[in-house]
Each structure stands twice: as structure tokens, then as C-alpha cells.
Coordinates of C-alpha atoms and ligand atoms in Angstrom, one line a residue:
M1 CA 9.9 14.2 -19.0
T2 CA 6.5 16.1 -19.1
L3 CA 3.4 15.0 -17.0
V4 CA 1.4 13.3 -19.7
R5 CA -2.5 14.6 -19.1
P6 CA -5.3 12.3 -18.9
V7 CA -7.6 11.5 -21.7
A8 CA -10.9 12.6 -21.2
G9 CA -13.6 10.1 -20.8
S10 CA -10.6 7.5 -20.4
A11 CA -11.0 3.8 -19.4
R12 CA -12.6 4.2 -16.1
D13 CA -15.9 2.7 -15.3
D14 CA -18.1 3.8 -12.2
K15 CA -16.3 1.4 -9.9
T16 CA -13.1 3.4 -10.2
S17 CA -14.6 7.0 -10.5
P18 CA -15.0 9.7 -9.3
D19 CA -14.4 9.1 -5.6
P20 CA -12.5 5.8 -5.3
L21 CA -11.5 6.1 -1.6
A22 CA -15.0 7.1 -0.4
R23 CA -16.6 4.0 -2.4
L24 CA -14.1 1.6 -1.1
L25 CA -14.7 2.9 2.6
A26 CA -18.4 2.7 1.9
L27 CA -18.2 -1.0 1.4
G28 CA -19.2 -1.5 5.2
R29 CA -16.3 -4.3 5.6
P30 CA -12.5 -4.2 5.5
V31 CA -11.4 -3.3 2.2
V32 CA -9.0 -5.8 0.5
M33 CA -5.9 -4.4 -1.3
G34 CA -4.1 -6.8 -3.7
V35 CA -0.5 -6.6 -4.3
L36 CA 0.9 -6.9 -7.8
N37 CA 4.6 -6.3 -7.8
V38 CA 6.0 -5.8 -11.4
T39 CA 9.7 -6.3 -10.1
P40 CA 12.6 -8.7 -10.2
D41 CA 13.3 -8.3 -6.7
S42 CA 10.5 -7.9 -4.4
F43 CA 11.1 -9.8 -1.0
S44 CA 8.5 -12.2 -1.4
D45 CA 7.5 -12.7 -4.9
G46 CA 10.4 -10.7 -7.1
G47 CA 10.4 -11.7 -10.6
R48 CA 7.2 -13.7 -10.6
F49 CA 4.9 -10.8 -12.5
L50 CA 7.7 -9.1 -14.2
D51 CA 6.2 -10.5 -17.2
P52 CA 3.4 -8.4 -18.4
A53 CA 1.1 -11.3 -19.2
A54 CA 1.9 -12.9 -16.0
A55 CA 1.2 -9.4 -14.0
I56 CA -2.2 -9.1 -15.8
E57 CA -3.2 -12.5 -15.1
Q58 CA -2.5 -12.2 -11.6
A59 CA -4.4 -9.0 -11.4
R60 CA -7.1 -11.0 -12.9
R61 CA -6.8 -13.7 -10.3
M62 CA -6.9 -11.4 -7.3
I63 CA -9.9 -9.7 -8.4
A64 CA -11.8 -13.1 -8.9
E65 CA -10.8 -13.6 -5.5
G66 CA -12.3 -10.8 -3.9
A67 CA -9.8 -7.7 -4.2
D68 CA -11.5 -4.4 -3.9
V69 CA -8.5 -2.5 -5.1
L70 CA -5.1 -3.4 -6.7
D71 CA -1.6 -1.8 -5.6
V72 CA 0.8 -1.7 -8.5
G73 CA 4.5 -1.2 -7.9
A74 CA 7.3 -1.4 -10.3
E75 CA 10.0 -0.5 -7.8
S76 CA 10.9 -2.7 -4.7
T77 CA 10.8 -1.0 -1.6
R78 CA 12.6 -3.9 0.0
P79 CA 11.5 -3.2 3.6
Y80 CA 14.7 -5.0 5.0
G81 CA 17.1 -3.2 2.8
G82 CA 19.3 -4.2 0.0
A83 CA 16.7 -2.2 -2.3
V84 CA 18.2 -1.2 -5.7
A85 CA 17.1 2.4 -6.5
V86 CA 15.3 2.1 -9.9
P87 CA 15.7 4.9 -12.4
I88 CA 12.5 6.8 -13.3
A89 CA 12.5 5.5 -16.8
E90 CA 12.9 1.9 -15.7
E91 CA 10.2 2.0 -13.4
M92 CA 7.8 3.6 -16.2
R93 CA 9.1 0.9 -18.7
R94 CA 7.9 -2.1 -16.4
L95 CA 4.7 -0.2 -15.5
A96 CA 3.7 0.6 -19.2
P97 CA 2.6 -2.8 -20.6
V98 CA 0.9 -3.6 -17.4
L99 CA -0.9 -0.6 -15.9
A100 CA -3.6 0.2 -18.2
A101 CA -4.6 -3.2 -18.7
V102 CA -4.9 -3.7 -15.2
V103 CA -7.0 -0.4 -15.2
A104 CA -9.4 -1.8 -17.8
L105 CA -10.1 -4.6 -15.4
G106 CA -12.4 -2.4 -13.5
V107 CA -11.3 -2.1 -10.0
P108 CA -9.6 1.0 -8.5
V109 CA -5.6 0.6 -8.9
S110 CA -3.2 2.6 -6.6
I111 CA 0.3 3.4 -7.8
D112 CA 2.9 2.2 -5.3
T113 CA 5.7 4.7 -6.0
M114 CA 7.8 7.5 -4.3
K115 CA 8.2 9.5 -7.1
A116 CA 6.0 12.1 -8.3
E117 CA 6.7 11.8 -12.1
V118 CA 5.9 8.1 -11.7
A119 CA 2.8 8.8 -9.9
A120 CA 1.7 11.5 -12.5
S121 CA 2.1 9.1 -15.4
A122 CA 0.3 6.3 -13.5
L123 CA -2.5 8.7 -12.6
A124 CA -2.6 9.5 -16.3
A125 CA -2.9 5.8 -17.3
G126 CA -6.0 5.5 -15.0
A127 CA -4.4 5.0 -11.3
A128 CA -6.7 6.2 -9.2
I129 CA -4.7 6.3 -5.9
V130 CA -1.2 7.0 -4.8
N131 CA 0.7 4.8 -2.5
D132 CA 3.7 6.5 -1.1
V133 CA 5.9 4.5 1.3
W134 CA 7.7 7.6 2.2
G135 CA 4.6 9.8 3.3
L136 CA 4.9 12.6 0.9
Q137 CA 8.4 13.3 2.6
R138 CA 10.7 12.0 -0.1
D139 CA 9.7 13.5 -3.3
G140 CA 8.8 17.0 -2.6
E141 CA 6.9 17.2 -6.0
L142 CA 4.6 14.2 -5.0
A143 CA 2.2 16.1 -2.9
R144 CA 1.6 18.6 -5.6
V145 CA 0.8 16.0 -8.0
V146 CA -1.7 14.6 -5.9
A147 CA -3.3 17.7 -4.9
E148 CA -3.8 18.4 -8.5
R149 CA -5.3 15.3 -9.4
A150 CA -7.6 15.4 -6.1
V151 CA -6.6 11.7 -6.0
P152 CA -6.5 9.7 -2.6
V153 CA -3.0 9.2 -1.1
I154 CA -1.5 6.6 1.2
I155 CA 0.9 8.1 3.6
M156 CA 2.8 5.3 5.1
H157 CA 5.6 5.7 7.9
N158 CA 9.1 4.9 7.0
R159 CA 12.4 5.5 8.7
E160 CA 15.9 5.3 7.1
A161 CA 17.0 2.6 9.8
A162 CA 15.2 1.0 12.7
D163 CA 16.1 2.3 16.1
P164 CA 14.9 -0.1 18.9
S165 CA 15.4 2.3 21.6
I166 CA 12.4 4.5 20.6
D167 CA 8.5 4.5 21.0
I168 CA 7.5 3.5 17.6
I169 CA 4.0 4.9 18.0
A170 CA 5.4 8.3 19.0
D171 CA 7.5 8.1 16.2
I172 CA 4.7 7.1 13.8
S173 CA 2.7 9.8 15.0
A174 CA 5.2 12.7 14.6
F175 CA 5.8 11.2 11.1
F176 CA 2.2 11.3 10.3
S177 CA 1.7 14.8 11.5
R178 CA 4.6 16.0 9.4
S179 CA 3.0 14.5 6.3
L180 CA -0.3 15.9 7.1
D181 CA 1.3 19.4 7.1
I182 CA 2.7 18.7 3.7
A183 CA -0.6 17.5 2.7
A184 CA -2.5 20.4 4.1
R185 CA 0.0 23.0 2.5
A186 CA -0.2 21.3 -0.9
G187 CA -4.0 21.4 -0.7
I188 CA -4.7 17.7 -0.5
A189 CA -8.3 17.3 0.9
R190 CA -8.6 15.6 4.5
Q191 CA -10.9 13.1 3.1
N192 CA -8.3 11.9 0.4
I193 CA -5.9 10.8 3.0
V194 CA -5.3 7.2 4.2
L195 CA -2.6 6.6 7.0
D196 CA -0.2 3.5 7.3
P197 CA 2.0 2.7 10.1
G198 CA 4.6 0.9 7.7
I199 CA 4.6 -2.6 8.9
G200 CA 8.6 -3.7 8.2
F201 CA 9.6 -0.3 7.2
G202 CA 12.1 1.3 9.7
K203 CA 11.2 -0.9 12.4
T204 CA 12.5 -3.9 14.5
P205 CA 10.3 -7.1 14.4
E206 CA 9.1 -6.0 17.8
Q207 CA 8.3 -2.7 16.7
S208 CA 5.9 -4.1 13.8
L209 CA 4.2 -6.1 16.5
T210 CA 3.6 -3.0 18.7
A211 CA 2.4 -0.8 15.5
I212 CA -0.3 -3.5 15.0
A213 CA -1.1 -4.0 18.9
R214 CA -1.4 -0.3 19.3
L215 CA -3.0 0.5 16.2
P216 CA -6.0 1.7 18.2
E217 CA -3.8 4.8 19.2
L218 CA -3.6 6.0 15.6
R219 CA -7.3 6.3 15.4
S220 CA -6.8 9.7 16.9
F221 CA -5.8 11.0 13.8
G222 CA -9.5 10.5 12.5
L223 CA -8.4 8.9 9.3
P224 CA -8.9 5.5 7.8
L225 CA -6.0 3.1 8.5
L226 CA -4.2 0.7 6.2
V227 CA -2.2 -2.3 7.5
G228 CA 0.2 -4.2 5.2
A229 CA 1.7 -7.1 7.2
S230 CA 1.7 -9.7 4.4
R231 CA 4.7 -12.1 4.5
K232 CA 6.7 -9.8 6.5
R233 CA 9.8 -10.2 8.6
F234 CA 8.1 -10.1 12.0
I235 CA 6.2 -13.0 11.2
D236 CA 9.6 -15.1 11.1
K237 CA 10.5 -13.7 14.2
V238 CA 7.5 -15.0 16.0
S239 CA 7.4 -18.3 14.1
P240 CA 10.5 -18.9 11.6
A241 CA 9.2 -19.7 8.1
P242 CA 10.6 -18.0 4.8
P243 CA 8.4 -15.3 2.9
D244 CA 6.0 -17.7 0.8
Q245 CA 5.3 -19.6 3.9
R246 CA 4.0 -16.6 6.2
L247 CA 0.4 -16.8 5.2
G248 CA -1.1 -18.0 8.7
G249 CA 1.0 -15.2 10.4
S250 CA -0.1 -12.7 7.9
I251 CA -3.8 -13.5 8.4
A252 CA -3.7 -13.5 12.1
A253 CA -1.8 -9.8 12.0
H254 CA -4.5 -8.8 9.5
V255 CA -7.5 -9.8 11.3
L256 CA -6.0 -8.4 14.7
A257 CA -5.3 -5.2 12.5
V258 CA -8.9 -5.0 11.6
A259 CA -10.2 -5.5 15.1
G260 CA -7.7 -2.6 15.9
G261 CA -9.4 -0.4 13.6
A262 CA -7.5 -1.1 9.9
A263 CA -10.0 -0.1 7.2
I264 CA -7.9 -1.4 4.4
I265 CA -5.9 -4.6 4.4
R266 CA -2.9 -4.8 1.8
T267 CA -2.0 -8.5 0.8
H268 CA -0.5 -10.8 -1.4
D269 CA -2.8 -13.5 -0.5
V270 CA -6.3 -12.0 -1.6
A271 CA -8.6 -15.5 -1.5
E272 CA -7.1 -16.5 2.0
T273 CA -7.5 -13.3 3.4
V274 CA -10.9 -12.4 2.3
Q275 CA -12.0 -15.6 3.7
A276 CA -10.5 -14.9 7.1
L277 CA -11.9 -11.4 7.2
R278 CA -15.2 -12.8 6.5
V279 CA -15.2 -15.5 9.1
A280 CA -13.7 -13.1 11.7
A281 CA -16.6 -10.4 10.9
A282 CA -19.2 -13.3 11.0
I283 CA -18.1 -14.4 14.4
G284 CA -17.9 -10.8 15.5
S285 CA -21.6 -10.4 15.0
A286 CA -22.7 -13.9 15.9
R287 CA -24.5 -14.1 19.1
Ligands
HH2_301 N1 4.7 -2.6 2.0 C1 5.5 -2.9 0.8 C2 5.3 -2.1 -0.2 N2 4.5 -1.1 -0.3 N3 2.8 0.1 0.8 C3 2.2 0.6 1.8 N4 1.0 1.6 1.8 N5 2.0 -0.2 2.8 C4 2.9 -1.4 3.1 O1 3.0 -2.0 4.2 C5 3.8 -1.7 2.1 C6 3.7 -0.9 1.0 C7 6.3 -4.1 0.7 O2 5.7 -5.2 0.3 P1 5.8 -5.6 -1.3 O3 5.2 -4.6 -2.1 O4 5.5 -7.2 -1.4 O5 7.6 -5.7 -1.3 P2 8.7 -5.0 -2.1 O6 8.5 -3.6 -1.7 O7 9.7 -5.7 -1.9 O8 8.2 -4.9 -3.6

């Protein structure tokens, strides 16, 4: 499949171009990224937004609730295993009726994919950011696509399997260093990079807690940090609840992540997260 080139002057308003990441980070408060899973099997909302009309409606809703950016994915990454690998054509087929319509809603859209071809096609349809849950280490072409298009990329830490015996922060740091080397060699500008410890990915629940608790250590990279703790299993380990009943735990994790230096929060529950972060910020500045 060939890469589709963007149409000149295509559907981007000035909220989504030319420098989406810088604009988001300049908001002067935590950035809220709403999750839109156009999948049958995502761990917490699989099947709910596979229908394009339902997906677009959910995107509208998240924007009305205060999302600053939407993260659209068409392949479940299934942090807890059991992901069914989705062929490129199927991932594109799921995105086709949704992506351009969501871009047209006027907030920047990130494409949650680990495949270069899907990323290129999504960028051509107006996506502004690439979110790779394998930190440029899975598909060798992805760094080139990001560099060529000069778009921001979210580099997320991941592992094939959890190893309870390792220092997870050391592992995350080594992974980030490898990803940053790949990015530099491809010509990706440093100001276009966001780092994400990958809560729930290749980590025991305890290591996910550690990744949030020791988030400040990851500030040493000097790059913005994203945390996505939304509905993840470590919450169930602390306070048993199925994925759709983990809002309280998600909010606790996200408030503490922001306190630890997270600039961007990835969440399924935008209204509640926006409210929690506003209240936390207000208390933080009250005297
Ligand atoms: N988590 C998920 C997917 N993509 N991307 C980043 N950068 N950080 C994350 O923590 C992250 C992510 C998993 O959540 P969800 O998209 O709801 O699940 P699924 O992968 O099953 O669709």
C-alpha cells in the first residue's frame, strides 16, 4: 500500500496546526487526552464505539467535556495480554469512516498505532500526533514516517512480559534511551517527543504503582510526560473492581501523576478527570 499524501489546506483549523504539541503544552495546565477505541476488544470499552456513528458521538462528547486532544485507536493493545493482532487493512477499515470526521471536530487527534502504514494514512487524514505503545521499537518504519511528517510522537514503554524482579524505573529509562536514539537517528526533533511509562504494559500491578510513584525520576529526560492509568488493572489489585468501575482509582492515579510531573493525562472519563484536575490545581494554588 502506498502512503497517502496530505491534501494541501486539508481540514485542520488553527487549533490543530501547525504545532499541536507546543500548543497543548502551552495551555498552562495538565492536558487531557480522551480515549476513543474503535475496536471490538479493548479491555474496558471494547465494542462500544466500533460503530462509526457511536465513535463520532463519543468524540463529540469528550470534546464537550473538555478533552484537549483525542487518541483514536483501532487495534486493542490489550495491556494484559490476549490482544488479537489486527491486520493493517482491518485497522485502516475501522479508522476510515471515523478519523476524518473526528479531525473535523477541531481538536488535535493522535493516532494510537504501532504500524507505520496506519500512522501515515491517519496523518494524511488529518491526525496530528502519533502514539506508539512500542516507542518506535516495533515497526522500523514508524520513526521515518514521524520524522518525514515532522509530527509529535508519544514514545511509550513496553515489554513483552512483566518481570517482577527488575527495577522498573531503570528498565523504563533504558527503553526511553533506546527509543530516543532511534528518534534522533531518524531525524525526529526533540521538541516533538513525549515520554510515557506505559502503565499496565509489561508491568506487574506493583510496578505500575511504582511507575507513578517514581514518575519524577523520569523528568530527568527533560521531555513532557504522559500518563494513562485509566481503568487499568493495578487499580483492581489495590481495590477490587471491574474495568468500568475503576473511575475513583483512575482519578487518584492521575491527580498524583500530575503532581509527579505528568503534562498529559490519557483517560476514558473526560468530564470527571477534568473536574478532578481542576480541583486539585485549585487546592494547590489556594492559601
Ligand atoms: N494505554 C492503552 C492504549 N494506548 N497509549 C499510551 N501512550 N499510553 C497508555 O497508557 C495507553 C496507550 C490501553 O488502554 P485502552 O486504549 O483503553 O485499551 P486497548 O489497548 O485494549 O484498546
